[in-house]
PDB file of C-alpha atoms in Angstrom:
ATOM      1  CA  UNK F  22      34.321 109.696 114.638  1.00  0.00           C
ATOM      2  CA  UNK F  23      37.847 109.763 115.775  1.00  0.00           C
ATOM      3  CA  UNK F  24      38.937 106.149 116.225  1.00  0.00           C
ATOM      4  CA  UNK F  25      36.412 104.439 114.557  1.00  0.00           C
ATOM      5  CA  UNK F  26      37.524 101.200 113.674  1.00  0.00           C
ATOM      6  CA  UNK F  27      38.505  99.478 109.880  1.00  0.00           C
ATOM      7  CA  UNK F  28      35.399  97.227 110.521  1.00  0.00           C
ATOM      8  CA  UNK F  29      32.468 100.007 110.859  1.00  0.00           C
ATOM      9  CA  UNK F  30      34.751 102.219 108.600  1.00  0.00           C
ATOM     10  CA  UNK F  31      34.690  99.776 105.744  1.00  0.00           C
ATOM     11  CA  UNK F  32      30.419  99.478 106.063  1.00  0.00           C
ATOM     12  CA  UNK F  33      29.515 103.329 106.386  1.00  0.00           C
ATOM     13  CA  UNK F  34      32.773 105.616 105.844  1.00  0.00           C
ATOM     14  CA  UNK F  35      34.355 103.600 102.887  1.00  0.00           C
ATOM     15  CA  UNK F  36      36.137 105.071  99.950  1.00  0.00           C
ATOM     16  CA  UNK F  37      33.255 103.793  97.625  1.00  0.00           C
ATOM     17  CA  UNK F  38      30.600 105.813  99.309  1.00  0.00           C
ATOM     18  CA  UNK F  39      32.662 108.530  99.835  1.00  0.00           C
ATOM     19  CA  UNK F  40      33.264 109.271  96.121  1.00  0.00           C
ATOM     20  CA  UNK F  41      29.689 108.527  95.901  1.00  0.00           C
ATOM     21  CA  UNK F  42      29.045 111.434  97.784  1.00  0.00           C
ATOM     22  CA  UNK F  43      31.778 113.853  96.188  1.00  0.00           C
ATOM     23  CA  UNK F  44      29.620 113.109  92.521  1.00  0.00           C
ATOM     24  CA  UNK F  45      26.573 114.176  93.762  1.00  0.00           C
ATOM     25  CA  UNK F  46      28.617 117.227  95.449  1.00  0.00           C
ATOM     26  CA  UNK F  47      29.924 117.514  92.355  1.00  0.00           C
ATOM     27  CA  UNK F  48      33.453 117.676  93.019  1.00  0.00           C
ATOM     28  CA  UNK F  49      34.233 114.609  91.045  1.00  0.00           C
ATOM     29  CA  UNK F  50      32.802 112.686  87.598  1.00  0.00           C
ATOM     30  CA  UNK F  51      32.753 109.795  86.842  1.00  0.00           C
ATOM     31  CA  UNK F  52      33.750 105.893  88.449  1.00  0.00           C
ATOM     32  CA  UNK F  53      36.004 105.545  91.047  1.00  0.00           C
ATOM     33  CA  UNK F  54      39.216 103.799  89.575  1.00  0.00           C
ATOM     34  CA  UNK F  55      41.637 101.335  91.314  1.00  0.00           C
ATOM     35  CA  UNK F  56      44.206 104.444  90.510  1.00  0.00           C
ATOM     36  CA  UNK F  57      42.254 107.123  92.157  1.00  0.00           C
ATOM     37  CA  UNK F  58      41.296 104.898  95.015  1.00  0.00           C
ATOM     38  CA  UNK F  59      45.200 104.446  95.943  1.00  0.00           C
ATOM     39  CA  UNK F  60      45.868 107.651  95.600  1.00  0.00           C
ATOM     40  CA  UNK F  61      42.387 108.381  97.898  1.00  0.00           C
ATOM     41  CA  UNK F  62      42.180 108.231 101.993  1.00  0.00           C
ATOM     42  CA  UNK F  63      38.837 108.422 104.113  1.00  0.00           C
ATOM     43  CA  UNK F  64      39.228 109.395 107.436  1.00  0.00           C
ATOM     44  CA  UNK F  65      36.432 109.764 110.082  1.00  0.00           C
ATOM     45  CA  UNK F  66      36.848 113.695 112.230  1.00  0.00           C
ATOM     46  CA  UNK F  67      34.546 115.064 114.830  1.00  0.00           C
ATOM     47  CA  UNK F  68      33.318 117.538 112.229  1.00  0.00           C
ATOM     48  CA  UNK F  69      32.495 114.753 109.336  1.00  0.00           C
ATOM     49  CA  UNK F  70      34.381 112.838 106.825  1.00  0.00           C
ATOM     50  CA  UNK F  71      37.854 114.033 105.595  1.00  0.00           C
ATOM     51  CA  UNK F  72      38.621 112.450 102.342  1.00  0.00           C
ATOM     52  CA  UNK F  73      42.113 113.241 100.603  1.00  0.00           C
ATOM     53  CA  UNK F  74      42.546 112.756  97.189  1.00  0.00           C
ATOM     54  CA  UNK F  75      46.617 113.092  96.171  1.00  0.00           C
ATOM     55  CA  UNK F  76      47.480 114.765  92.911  1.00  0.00           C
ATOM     56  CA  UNK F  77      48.787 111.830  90.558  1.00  0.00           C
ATOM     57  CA  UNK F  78      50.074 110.606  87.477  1.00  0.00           C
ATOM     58  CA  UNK F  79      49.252 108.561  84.540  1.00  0.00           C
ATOM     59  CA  UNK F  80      52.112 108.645  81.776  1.00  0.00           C
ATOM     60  CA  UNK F  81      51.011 111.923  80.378  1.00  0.00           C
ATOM     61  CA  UNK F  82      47.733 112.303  81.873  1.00  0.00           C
ATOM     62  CA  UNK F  83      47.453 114.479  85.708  1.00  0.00           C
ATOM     63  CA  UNK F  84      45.250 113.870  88.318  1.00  0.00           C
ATOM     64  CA  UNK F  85      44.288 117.009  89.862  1.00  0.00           C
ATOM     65  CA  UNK F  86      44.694 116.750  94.108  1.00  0.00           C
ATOM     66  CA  UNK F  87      41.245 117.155  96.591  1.00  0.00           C
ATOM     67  CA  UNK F  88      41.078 117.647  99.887  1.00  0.00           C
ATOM     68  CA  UNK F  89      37.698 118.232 101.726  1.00  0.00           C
ATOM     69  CA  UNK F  90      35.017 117.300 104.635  1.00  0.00           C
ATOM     70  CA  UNK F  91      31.706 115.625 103.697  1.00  0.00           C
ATOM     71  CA  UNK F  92      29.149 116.255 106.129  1.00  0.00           C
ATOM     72  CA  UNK F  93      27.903 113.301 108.327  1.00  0.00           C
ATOM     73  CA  UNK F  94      24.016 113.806 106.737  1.00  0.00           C
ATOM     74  CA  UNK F  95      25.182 113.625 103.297  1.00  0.00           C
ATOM     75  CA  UNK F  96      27.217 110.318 103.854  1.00  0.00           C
ATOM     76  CA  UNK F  97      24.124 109.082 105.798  1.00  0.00           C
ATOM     77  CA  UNK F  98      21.759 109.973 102.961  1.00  0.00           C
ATOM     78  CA  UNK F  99      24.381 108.106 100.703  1.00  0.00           C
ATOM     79  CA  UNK F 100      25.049 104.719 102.812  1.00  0.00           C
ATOM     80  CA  UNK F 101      20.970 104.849 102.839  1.00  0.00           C
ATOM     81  CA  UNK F 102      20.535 105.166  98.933  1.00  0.00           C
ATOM     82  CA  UNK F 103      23.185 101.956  98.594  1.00  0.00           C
ATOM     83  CA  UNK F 104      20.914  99.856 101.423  1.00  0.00           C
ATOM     84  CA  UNK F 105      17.616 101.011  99.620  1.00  0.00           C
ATOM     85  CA  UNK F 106      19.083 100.398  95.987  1.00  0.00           C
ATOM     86  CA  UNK F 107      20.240  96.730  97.258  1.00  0.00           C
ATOM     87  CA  UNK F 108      17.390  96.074  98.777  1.00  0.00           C
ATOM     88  CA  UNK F 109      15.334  95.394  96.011  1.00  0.00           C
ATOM     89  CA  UNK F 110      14.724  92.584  94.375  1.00  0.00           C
ATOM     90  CA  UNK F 111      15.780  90.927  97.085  1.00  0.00           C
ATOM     91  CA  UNK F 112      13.554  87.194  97.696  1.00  0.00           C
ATOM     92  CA  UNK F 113      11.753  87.180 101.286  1.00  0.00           C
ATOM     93  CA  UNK F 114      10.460  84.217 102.573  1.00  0.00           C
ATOM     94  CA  UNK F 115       8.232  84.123 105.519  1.00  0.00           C
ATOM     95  CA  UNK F 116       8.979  81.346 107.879  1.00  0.00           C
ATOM     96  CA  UNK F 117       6.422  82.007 110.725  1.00  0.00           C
ATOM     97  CA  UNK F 118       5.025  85.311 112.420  1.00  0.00           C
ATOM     98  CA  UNK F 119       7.919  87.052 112.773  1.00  0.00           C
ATOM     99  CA  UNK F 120      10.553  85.517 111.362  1.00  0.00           C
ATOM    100  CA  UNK F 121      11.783  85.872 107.736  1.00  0.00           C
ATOM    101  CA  UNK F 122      14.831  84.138 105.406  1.00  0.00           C
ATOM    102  CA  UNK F 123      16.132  87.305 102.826  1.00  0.00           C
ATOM    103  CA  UNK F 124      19.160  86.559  99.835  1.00  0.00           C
ATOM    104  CA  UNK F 125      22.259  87.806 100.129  1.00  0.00           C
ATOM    105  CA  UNK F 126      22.721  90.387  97.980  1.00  0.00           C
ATOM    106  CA  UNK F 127      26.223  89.132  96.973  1.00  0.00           C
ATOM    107  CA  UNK F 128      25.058  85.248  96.492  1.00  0.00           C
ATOM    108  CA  UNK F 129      21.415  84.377  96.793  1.00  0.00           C
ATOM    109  CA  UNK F 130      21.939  80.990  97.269  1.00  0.00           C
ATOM    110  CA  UNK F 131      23.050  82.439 101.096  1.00  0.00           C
ATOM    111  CA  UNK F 132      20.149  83.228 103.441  1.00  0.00           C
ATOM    112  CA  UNK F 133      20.031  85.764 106.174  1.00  0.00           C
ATOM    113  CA  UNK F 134      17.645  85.962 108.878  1.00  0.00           C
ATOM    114  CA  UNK F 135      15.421  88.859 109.659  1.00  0.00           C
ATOM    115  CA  UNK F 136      13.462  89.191 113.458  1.00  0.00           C
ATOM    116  CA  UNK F 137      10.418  91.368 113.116  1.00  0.00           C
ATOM    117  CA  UNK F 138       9.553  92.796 116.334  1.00  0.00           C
ATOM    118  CA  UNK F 139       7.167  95.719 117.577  1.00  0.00           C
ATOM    119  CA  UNK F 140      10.110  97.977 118.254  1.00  0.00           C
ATOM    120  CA  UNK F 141      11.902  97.174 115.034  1.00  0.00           C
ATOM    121  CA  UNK F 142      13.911  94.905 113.555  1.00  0.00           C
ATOM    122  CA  UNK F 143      17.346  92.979 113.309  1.00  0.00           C
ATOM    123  CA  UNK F 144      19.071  90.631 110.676  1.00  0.00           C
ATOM    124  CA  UNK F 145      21.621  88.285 111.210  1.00  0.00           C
ATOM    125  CA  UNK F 146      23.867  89.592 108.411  1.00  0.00           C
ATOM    126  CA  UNK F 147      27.274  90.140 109.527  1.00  0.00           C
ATOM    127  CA  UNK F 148      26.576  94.414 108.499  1.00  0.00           C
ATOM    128  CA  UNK F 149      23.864  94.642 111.023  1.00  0.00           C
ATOM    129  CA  UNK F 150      25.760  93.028 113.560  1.00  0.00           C
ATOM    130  CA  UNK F 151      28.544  95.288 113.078  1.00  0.00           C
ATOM    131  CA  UNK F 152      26.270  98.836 112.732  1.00  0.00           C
ATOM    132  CA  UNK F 153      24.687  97.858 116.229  1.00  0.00           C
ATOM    133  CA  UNK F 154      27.595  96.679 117.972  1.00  0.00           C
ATOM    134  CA  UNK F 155      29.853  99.728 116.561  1.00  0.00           C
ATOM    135  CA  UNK F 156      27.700 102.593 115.563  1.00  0.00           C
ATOM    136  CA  UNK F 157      26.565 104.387 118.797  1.00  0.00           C
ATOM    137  CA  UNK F 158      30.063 104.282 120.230  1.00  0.00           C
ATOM    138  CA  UNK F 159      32.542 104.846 117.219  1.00  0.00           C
ATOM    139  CA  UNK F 160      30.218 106.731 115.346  1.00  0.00           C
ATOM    140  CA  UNK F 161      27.681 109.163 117.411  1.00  0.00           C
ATOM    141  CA  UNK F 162      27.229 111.689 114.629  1.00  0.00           C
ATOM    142  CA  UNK F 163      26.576 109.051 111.603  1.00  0.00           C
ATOM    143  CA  UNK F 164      23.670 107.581 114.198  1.00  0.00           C
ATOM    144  CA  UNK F 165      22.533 111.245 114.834  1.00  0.00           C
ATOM    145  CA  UNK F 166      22.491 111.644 110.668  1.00  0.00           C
ATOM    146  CA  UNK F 167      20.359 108.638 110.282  1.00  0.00           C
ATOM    147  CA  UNK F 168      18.034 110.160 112.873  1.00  0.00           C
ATOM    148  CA  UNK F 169      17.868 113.627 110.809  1.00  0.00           C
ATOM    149  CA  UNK F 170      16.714 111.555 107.037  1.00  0.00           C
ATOM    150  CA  UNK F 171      13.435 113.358 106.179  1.00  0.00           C
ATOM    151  CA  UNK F 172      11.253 112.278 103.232  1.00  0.00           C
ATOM    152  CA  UNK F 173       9.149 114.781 101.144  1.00  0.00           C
ATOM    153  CA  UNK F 174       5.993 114.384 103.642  1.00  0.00           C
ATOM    154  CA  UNK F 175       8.476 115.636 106.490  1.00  0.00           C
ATOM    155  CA  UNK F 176       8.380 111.828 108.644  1.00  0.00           C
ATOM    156  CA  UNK F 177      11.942 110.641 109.677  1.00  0.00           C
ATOM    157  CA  UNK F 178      13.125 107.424 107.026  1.00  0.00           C
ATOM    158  CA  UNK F 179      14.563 105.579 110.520  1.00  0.00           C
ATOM    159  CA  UNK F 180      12.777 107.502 113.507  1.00  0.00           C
ATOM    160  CA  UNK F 181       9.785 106.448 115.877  1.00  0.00           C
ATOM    161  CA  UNK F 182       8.887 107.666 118.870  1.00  0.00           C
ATOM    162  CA  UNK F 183       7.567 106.417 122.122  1.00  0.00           C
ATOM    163  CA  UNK F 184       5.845 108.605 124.561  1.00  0.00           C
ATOM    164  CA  UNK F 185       7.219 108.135 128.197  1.00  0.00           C
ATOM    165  CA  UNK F 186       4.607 108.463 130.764  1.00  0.00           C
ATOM    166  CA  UNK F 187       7.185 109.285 133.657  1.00  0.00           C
ATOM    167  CA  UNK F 188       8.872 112.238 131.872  1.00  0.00           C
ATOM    168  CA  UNK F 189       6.023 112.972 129.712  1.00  0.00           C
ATOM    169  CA  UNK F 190       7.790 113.848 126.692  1.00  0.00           C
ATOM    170  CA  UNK F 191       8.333 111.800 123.623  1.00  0.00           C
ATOM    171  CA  UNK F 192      11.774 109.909 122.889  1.00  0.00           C
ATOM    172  CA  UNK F 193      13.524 109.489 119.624  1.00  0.00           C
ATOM    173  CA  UNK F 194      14.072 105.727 118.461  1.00  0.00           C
ATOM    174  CA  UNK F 195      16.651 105.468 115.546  1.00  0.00           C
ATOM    175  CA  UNK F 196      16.853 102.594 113.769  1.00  0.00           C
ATOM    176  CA  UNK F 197      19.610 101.295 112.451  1.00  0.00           C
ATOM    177  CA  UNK F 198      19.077  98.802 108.936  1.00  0.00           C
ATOM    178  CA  UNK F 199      20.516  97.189 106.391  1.00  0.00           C
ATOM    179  CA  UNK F 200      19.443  95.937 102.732  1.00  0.00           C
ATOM    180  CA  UNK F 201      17.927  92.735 104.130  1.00  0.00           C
ATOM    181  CA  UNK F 202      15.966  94.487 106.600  1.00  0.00           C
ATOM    182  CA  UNK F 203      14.826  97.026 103.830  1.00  0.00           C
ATOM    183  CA  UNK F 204      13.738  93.822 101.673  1.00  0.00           C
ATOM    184  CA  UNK F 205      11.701  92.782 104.638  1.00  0.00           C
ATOM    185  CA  UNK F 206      10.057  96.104 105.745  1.00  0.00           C
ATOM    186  CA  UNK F 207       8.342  96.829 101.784  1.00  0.00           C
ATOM    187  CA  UNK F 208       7.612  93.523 100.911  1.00  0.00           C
ATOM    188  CA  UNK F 209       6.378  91.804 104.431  1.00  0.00           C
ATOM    189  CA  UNK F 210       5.283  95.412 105.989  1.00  0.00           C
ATOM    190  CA  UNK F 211       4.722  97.852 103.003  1.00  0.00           C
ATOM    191  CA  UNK F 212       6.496 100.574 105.096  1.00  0.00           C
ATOM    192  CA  UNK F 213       9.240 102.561 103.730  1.00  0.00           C
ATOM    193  CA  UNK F 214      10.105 104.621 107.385  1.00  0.00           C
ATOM    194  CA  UNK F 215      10.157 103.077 110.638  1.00  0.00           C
ATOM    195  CA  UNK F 216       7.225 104.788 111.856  1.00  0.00           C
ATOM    196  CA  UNK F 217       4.981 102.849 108.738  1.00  0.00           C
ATOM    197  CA  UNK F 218       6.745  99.857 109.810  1.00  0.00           C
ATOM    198  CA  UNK F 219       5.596 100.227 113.440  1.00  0.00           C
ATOM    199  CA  UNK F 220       2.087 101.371 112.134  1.00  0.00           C
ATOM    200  CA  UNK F 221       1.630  98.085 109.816  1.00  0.00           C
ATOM    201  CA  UNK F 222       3.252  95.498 112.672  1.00  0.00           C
ATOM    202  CA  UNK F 223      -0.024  94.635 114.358  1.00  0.00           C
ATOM    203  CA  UNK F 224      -1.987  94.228 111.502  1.00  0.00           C
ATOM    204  CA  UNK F 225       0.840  92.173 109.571  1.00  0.00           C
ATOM    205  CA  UNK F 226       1.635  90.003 112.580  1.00  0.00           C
ATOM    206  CA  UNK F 227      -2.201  89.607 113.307  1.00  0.00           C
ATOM    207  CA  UNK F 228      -3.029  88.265 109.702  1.00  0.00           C
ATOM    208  CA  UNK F 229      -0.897  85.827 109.099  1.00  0.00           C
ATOM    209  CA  UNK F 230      -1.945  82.727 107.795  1.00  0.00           C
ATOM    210  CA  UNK F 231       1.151  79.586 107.161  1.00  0.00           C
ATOM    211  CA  UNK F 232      -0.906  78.279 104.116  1.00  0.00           C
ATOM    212  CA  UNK F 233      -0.748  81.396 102.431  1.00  0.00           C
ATOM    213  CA  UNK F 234       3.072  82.602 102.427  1.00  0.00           C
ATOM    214  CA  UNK F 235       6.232  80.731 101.417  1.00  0.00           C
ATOM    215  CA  UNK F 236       6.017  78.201 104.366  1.00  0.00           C
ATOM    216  CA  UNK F 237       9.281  75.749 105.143  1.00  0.00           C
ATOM    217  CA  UNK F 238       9.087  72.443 106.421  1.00  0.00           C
ATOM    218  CA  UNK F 239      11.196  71.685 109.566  1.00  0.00           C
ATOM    219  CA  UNK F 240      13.447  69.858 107.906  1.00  0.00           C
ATOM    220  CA  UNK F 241      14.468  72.850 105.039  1.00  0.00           C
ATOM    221  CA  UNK F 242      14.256  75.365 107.760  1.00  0.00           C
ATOM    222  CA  UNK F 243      16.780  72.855 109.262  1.00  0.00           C
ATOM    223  CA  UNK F 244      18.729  72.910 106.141  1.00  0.00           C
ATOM    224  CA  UNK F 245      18.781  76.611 105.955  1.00  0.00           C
ATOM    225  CA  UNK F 246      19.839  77.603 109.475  1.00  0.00           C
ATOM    226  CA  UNK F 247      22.783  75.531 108.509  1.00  0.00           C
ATOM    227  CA  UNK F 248      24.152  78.039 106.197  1.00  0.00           C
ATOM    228  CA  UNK F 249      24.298  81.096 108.563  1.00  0.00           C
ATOM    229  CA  UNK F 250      27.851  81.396 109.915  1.00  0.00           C
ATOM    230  CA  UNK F 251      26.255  82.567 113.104  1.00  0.00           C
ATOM    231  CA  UNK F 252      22.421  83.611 114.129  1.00  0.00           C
ATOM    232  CA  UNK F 253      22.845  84.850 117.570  1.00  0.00           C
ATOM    233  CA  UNK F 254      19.961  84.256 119.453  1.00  0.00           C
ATOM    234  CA  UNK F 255      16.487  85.723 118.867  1.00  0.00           C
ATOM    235  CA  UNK F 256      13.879  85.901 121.273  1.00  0.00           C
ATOM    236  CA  UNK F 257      10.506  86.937 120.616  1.00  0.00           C
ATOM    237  CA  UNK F 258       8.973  89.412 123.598  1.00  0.00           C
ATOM    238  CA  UNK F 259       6.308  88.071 125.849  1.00  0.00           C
ATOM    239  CA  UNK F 260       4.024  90.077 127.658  1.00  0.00           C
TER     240      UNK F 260
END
């Protein structure tokens, strides 16, 4: 993770997960104050994440110095427990097959839009675009750590696989998501891994019905695409 840039830094590697991680380490208690946090630095090394806390002052009261490397699995089980915990109570609304409107987390008058498709999904949220623009290339080992989640049951939390025919073996697929594709997976999918999500697609996509979810009008669907600062374009596969 040498070089990876303020922009993916500031979504995965950021101070606030970072101490995260360090509590549940337990080499620190506690909140992470605007004085610690100056005195803190987060840096991303081939081996993990180095974080540096300076010994400091406070009139009479010291702040004892850290210095130490947090694996890349324990940041990724971290950055996964913030998307899960903002994730819920999140409101969905279905617009057609595979196409859904999810609240900011921040301001839920702000929509973002989430693409369902059979080989995952993507959101429009300026965090996805950044962790699938930036991730594979800055940050090979966090992607690898994503890949290496297991629940109780032993499945992967962001792995499927697809077998290919010409190699006969079976490839890895991570998946990379954020809070708004969380919302989307339990409430539209009931699937907490990518492989439920990719078990439950067909038979979501297949019983859809407009009269029974939270349809839009053309004209508020309008309305809504207005707010997104930009959607990208989304284009459903044909076969």
């Amino acid at each position: 993770m040498y070089g990876i840039s303020s922009q993916l830094a500031s979504q995965t590697i950021n101070k606030n997960t970072a101490w995260k991680c360090l509590v549940a380490l337990g080499k620190v208690s506690g909140t992470l104050t605007p004085f610690i946090s100056d005195h803190m630095t987060v840096e991303g090394w081939a081996v993990g994440i180095r974080v540096v806390i300076k010994r400091g002052y406070k009139g009479i009261e010291v702040f004892k110095g850290l210095s130490t490397i947090i694996s890349p699995l324990k940041m990724a089980l971290q950055m996964m427990e913030q998307t899960l915990a903002k994730s819920v109570g999140l409101n969905v609304i279905r617009k057609n097959e595979r196409l859904f409107l999810v609240d900011s987390f921040q301001d839920p008058s702000i929509k973002h839009l989430v693409n369902a498709q059979p080989d995952g999904l993507t959101c429009s949220c300026m965090k996805f675009k950044c962790l699938k623009n930036r991730m594979v290339k800055e940050a090979p080992q966090l992607v690898k750590a994503l890949g290496n989640i297991t629940l109780l049951d032993g499945s992967k939390l962001c792995v499927t696989e697809t077998y290919d025919p010409e190699t006969r073996t079976l490839e890895e697929k991570i998946h990379l998501q954020c809070h708004h594709i969380r919302a989307v997976m339990r409430q539209a999918f009931n699937a907490f891994s990518s492989l439920e999500y990719a078990l439950n697609w067909k038979q979501v996509i297949k019983g859809y019905k407009p009269n029974s979810d939270d349809w839009m009008s053309d004209e508020q669907w309008s309305q809504e695409l207005d707010i997104f600062p930009e959607l990208g374009e989304f284009k459903p596969k044909t076969r």
